[in-house]
Short mmCIF file of C-alpha atoms and ligand atoms in Angstrom, two decimals:
data_model
loop_
_atom_site.label_atom_id
_atom_site.label_comp_id
_atom_site.label_asym_id
_atom_site.label_seq_id
_atom_site.Cartn_x
_atom_site.Cartn_y
_atom_site.Cartn_z
CA MET R 975 8.67 3.46 16.58
CA ARG R 976 7.36 6.25 14.36
CA ILE R 977 5.50 5.49 11.14
CA ALA R 978 4.70 8.05 8.46
CA VAL R 979 1.28 7.77 6.86
CA LEU R 980 0.68 9.43 3.51
CA ALA R 981 -2.31 11.67 4.24
CA VAL R 982 -3.09 13.55 1.02
CA GLN R 983 -6.22 11.49 0.27
CA GLY R 984 -7.90 8.22 1.15
CA ALA R 985 -8.11 5.86 4.12
CA PHE R 986 -5.11 7.04 6.14
CA GLU R 987 -6.90 7.51 9.49
CA GLU R 988 -7.82 3.83 9.63
CA HIS R 989 -4.15 2.89 9.32
CA GLU R 990 -3.21 5.34 12.07
CA LYS R 991 -5.74 3.76 14.43
CA VAL R 992 -4.26 0.28 13.85
CA LEU R 993 -0.72 1.61 14.38
CA TRP R 994 -1.71 3.36 17.62
CA LYS R 995 -3.32 0.14 18.85
CA LEU R 996 0.02 -1.59 18.24
CA GLY R 997 1.88 1.08 20.18
CA ALA R 998 3.50 2.88 17.24
CA LYS R 999 3.54 6.65 16.84
CA THR R 1000 2.44 8.20 13.55
CA VAL R 1001 3.24 11.28 11.52
CA GLN R 1002 1.02 12.44 8.67
CA LEU R 1003 2.66 13.33 5.35
CA ARG R 1004 0.63 16.13 3.79
CA LYS R 1005 3.29 18.28 2.14
CA ALA R 1006 6.91 18.03 0.97
CA GLU R 1007 8.23 19.52 4.20
CA ASP R 1008 6.70 16.69 6.25
CA LEU R 1009 9.14 14.33 4.53
CA LYS R 1010 11.96 15.92 6.51
CA GLU R 1011 10.54 14.46 9.72
CA LYS R 1012 12.21 11.37 11.18
CA PHE R 1013 10.31 8.12 10.73
CA ASP R 1014 11.10 4.40 10.60
CA GLY R 1015 8.46 3.22 8.15
CA LEU R 1016 5.86 4.45 5.68
CA ILE R 1017 2.25 3.53 4.90
CA LEU R 1018 0.63 4.35 1.56
CA PRO R 1019 -3.13 4.02 2.12
CA GLY R 1020 -5.99 3.08 -0.19
CA GLY R 1021 -8.07 5.71 -1.90
CA GLU R 1022 -7.90 6.88 -5.48
CA SER R 1023 -4.47 6.46 -7.04
CA THR R 1024 -5.03 9.00 -9.84
CA VAL R 1025 -5.94 11.67 -7.27
CA GLN R 1026 -3.10 10.70 -4.94
CA GLY R 1027 -0.60 10.69 -7.83
CA LYS R 1028 -1.78 14.10 -9.02
CA LEU R 1029 -1.52 15.57 -5.52
CA LEU R 1030 1.94 14.07 -4.95
CA ARG R 1031 3.09 15.72 -8.20
CA GLU R 1032 1.52 19.08 -7.36
CA LEU R 1033 2.97 18.97 -3.85
CA SER R 1034 6.43 17.97 -5.21
CA MET R 1035 6.51 14.93 -2.94
CA LEU R 1036 7.31 12.23 -5.51
CA PRO R 1037 11.12 12.51 -5.78
CA ALA R 1038 11.75 12.39 -2.01
CA LEU R 1039 9.30 9.50 -1.53
CA ARG R 1040 10.93 7.59 -4.38
CA GLU R 1041 14.39 8.18 -2.96
CA LYS R 1042 13.50 7.12 0.58
CA ILE R 1043 11.78 3.93 -0.57
CA THR R 1044 14.63 3.06 -2.95
CA ASN R 1045 17.07 3.56 -0.10
CA GLY R 1046 15.26 0.94 1.96
CA LEU R 1047 12.54 2.72 3.97
CA PRO R 1048 10.17 -0.09 5.07
CA THR R 1049 6.90 0.58 3.26
CA LEU R 1050 3.43 -0.96 3.47
CA ALA R 1051 1.16 -0.03 0.56
CA THR R 1052 -2.52 -0.93 0.37
CA CYS R 1053 -4.76 -0.86 -2.69
CA ALA R 1054 -4.26 2.58 -4.30
CA GLY R 1055 -0.89 2.57 -2.51
CA LEU R 1056 0.06 -0.57 -4.44
CA ILE R 1057 -0.81 1.27 -7.66
CA LEU R 1058 1.37 4.22 -6.59
CA LEU R 1059 4.31 1.91 -5.94
CA ALA R 1060 4.04 -0.20 -9.11
CA LYS R 1061 6.61 0.23 -11.87
CA HIS R 1062 3.94 -0.52 -14.47
CA ILE R 1063 0.17 -0.01 -14.58
CA ALA R 1064 -1.51 -2.23 -17.17
CA ASP R 1065 -3.09 -0.31 -20.09
CA GLU R 1066 -1.81 3.02 -18.79
CA ASN R 1067 1.35 5.03 -19.37
CA THR R 1068 1.30 6.56 -15.92
CA VAL R 1069 3.88 5.70 -13.27
CA HIS R 1070 3.72 7.37 -9.87
CA ILE R 1071 6.38 6.31 -7.35
CA GLY R 1072 7.42 3.32 -9.47
CA THR R 1073 9.75 1.51 -7.05
CA LEU R 1074 8.01 -1.90 -7.03
CA PRO R 1075 8.85 -4.06 -10.07
CA VAL R 1076 5.37 -5.42 -10.78
CA THR R 1077 2.57 -4.72 -13.24
CA VAL R 1078 -0.75 -3.93 -11.57
CA LYS R 1079 -4.16 -3.95 -13.13
CA ARG R 1080 -6.53 -1.33 -11.76
CA ASN R 1081 -10.22 -1.90 -11.02
CA ALA R 1082 -9.44 -5.40 -12.04
CA TYR R 1083 -12.41 -7.43 -10.90
CA GLY R 1084 -15.12 -5.88 -13.09
CA ARG R 1085 -18.04 -3.83 -11.92
CA GLN R 1086 -20.03 -6.43 -10.00
CA LEU R 1087 -17.04 -7.88 -8.19
CA GLY R 1088 -15.47 -4.47 -7.64
CA SER R 1089 -15.82 -4.71 -3.88
CA PHE R 1090 -15.99 -7.96 -1.97
CA HIS R 1091 -15.05 -9.75 1.21
CA TYR R 1092 -12.85 -12.79 0.78
CA ALA R 1093 -13.12 -14.95 3.87
CA ASN R 1094 -10.57 -17.60 2.88
CA GLY R 1095 -7.56 -15.36 2.39
CA TYR R 1096 -4.10 -16.62 3.31
CA PHE R 1097 -1.12 -14.33 3.84
CA GLN R 1098 2.40 -15.76 3.88
CA GLY R 1099 4.01 -15.25 7.28
CA VAL R 1100 0.66 -14.34 8.88
CA GLY R 1101 -1.71 -17.21 8.12
CA ALA R 1102 -5.46 -17.17 7.43
CA PHE R 1103 -6.53 -13.59 6.86
CA PRO R 1104 -9.99 -12.39 5.71
CA MET R 1105 -9.62 -9.72 3.02
CA GLU R 1106 -11.67 -6.65 2.11
CA PHE R 1107 -11.43 -5.60 -1.53
CA ILE R 1108 -12.72 -2.20 -2.63
CA ARG R 1109 -12.49 -1.51 -6.37
CA ALA R 1110 -9.21 -3.26 -5.98
CA PRO R 1111 -6.30 -3.83 -8.31
CA TYR R 1112 -4.39 -7.10 -8.58
CA VAL R 1113 -0.82 -7.83 -9.52
CA GLU R 1114 -0.73 -9.08 -13.09
CA SER R 1115 2.97 -9.97 -13.21
CA ILE R 1116 6.04 -9.77 -11.01
CA SER R 1117 9.75 -9.39 -11.76
CA ASP R 1118 12.60 -11.43 -10.29
CA GLY R 1119 13.08 -10.81 -6.61
CA VAL R 1120 9.42 -10.13 -5.90
CA GLU R 1121 7.84 -12.63 -3.52
CA THR R 1122 4.14 -13.45 -3.62
CA LEU R 1123 2.61 -13.23 -0.13
CA ALA R 1124 -1.05 -13.71 -1.03
CA ALA R 1125 -3.19 -14.80 -3.95
CA VAL R 1126 -6.94 -15.03 -4.41
CA GLU R 1127 -8.23 -17.46 -7.01
CA GLY R 1128 -4.97 -17.43 -8.90
CA ARG R 1129 -4.53 -13.66 -8.79
CA ILE R 1130 -1.69 -12.13 -6.83
CA VAL R 1131 -2.96 -9.72 -4.17
CA GLY R 1132 0.06 -9.42 -1.86
CA VAL R 1133 3.77 -9.05 -2.66
CA GLN R 1134 7.04 -8.18 -1.03
CA TYR R 1135 10.12 -6.74 -2.71
CA LYS R 1136 13.02 -5.90 -0.41
CA SER R 1137 11.55 -3.49 2.17
CA GLN R 1138 8.30 -2.89 0.25
CA ILE R 1139 5.13 -4.83 1.10
CA ALA R 1140 2.10 -4.15 -1.07
CA VAL R 1141 -1.41 -5.59 -0.90
CA ALA R 1142 -4.48 -5.12 -3.09
CA PHE R 1143 -6.92 -5.36 -0.18
CA HIS R 1144 -7.55 -3.29 2.97
CA PRO R 1145 -5.93 -4.87 6.07
CA GLU R 1146 -6.79 -1.73 8.07
CA LEU R 1147 -10.54 -2.30 7.81
CA GLY R 1148 -11.20 -5.78 9.18
CA GLY R 1149 -10.18 -5.18 12.80
CA ASP R 1150 -7.30 -7.67 12.40
CA SER R 1151 -3.94 -5.99 12.88
CA ARG R 1152 -1.65 -8.94 12.03
CA ILE R 1153 -0.52 -7.57 8.66
CA HIS R 1154 0.46 -4.29 10.32
CA GLU R 1155 2.30 -6.33 12.97
CA TYR R 1156 4.05 -8.27 10.20
CA PHE R 1157 5.08 -4.93 8.69
CA LEU R 1158 6.31 -3.51 12.01
CA ARG R 1159 8.33 -6.68 12.61
CA GLN R 1160 10.29 -5.98 9.40
CA ILE R 1161 11.47 -2.62 10.73
N1 LIG B 628 -9.67 1.85 -7.62
C1 LIG B 628 -8.72 2.64 -6.91
C2 LIG B 628 -7.60 3.15 -7.79
O1 LIG B 628 -7.52 2.80 -8.92
C3 LIG B 628 -8.14 1.87 -5.74
C4 LIG B 628 -9.21 1.54 -4.76
C5 LIG B 628 -8.79 1.49 -3.34
O2 LIG B 628 -7.73 2.02 -2.93
N2 LIG B 628 -9.62 0.93 -2.51
O3 LIG B 628 -6.81 3.92 -7.34
#
């Protein structure tokens, strides 16, 4: 199995390491031409969504990414990746890829709680899962057809819509690869 990892900015290497551990091959997407490679799934890593969005526009990568995801490419998006996927960003007019019918709120936990470890996380289909949040967004609202996979204190932090899985936290950082396994099982 070959998984593409968006590698224009952010925590893409950590995802690659988890995928290698699980026996998957990876290909880095750094420019539009890389999108012509063959791959079975896509990971959109955490980082800074405004920077990633700007680079994806400058590199002319948005239309092809949008098309592949709309056509059913299994996609796992984490943190900034969730913001890239969202159809709406609260209090902003920006839309990046825009294939996931949810509204996300960026930097949503205030300054003090911007980054935290949530030990009692639960992820549908995976079970108990400790979660690392880093200046994380949360999902403010979801449209029909979007399933909630995880919530923390009443706030949605994991969703699935068709072949897109998106989480507000960083499953690549805790040394627990079960969310990546869950993603690979969908392929
Ligand atoms: N705060 C970042 C953003 O708005 C997301 C943070 C992250 O990916 N860890 O893009």
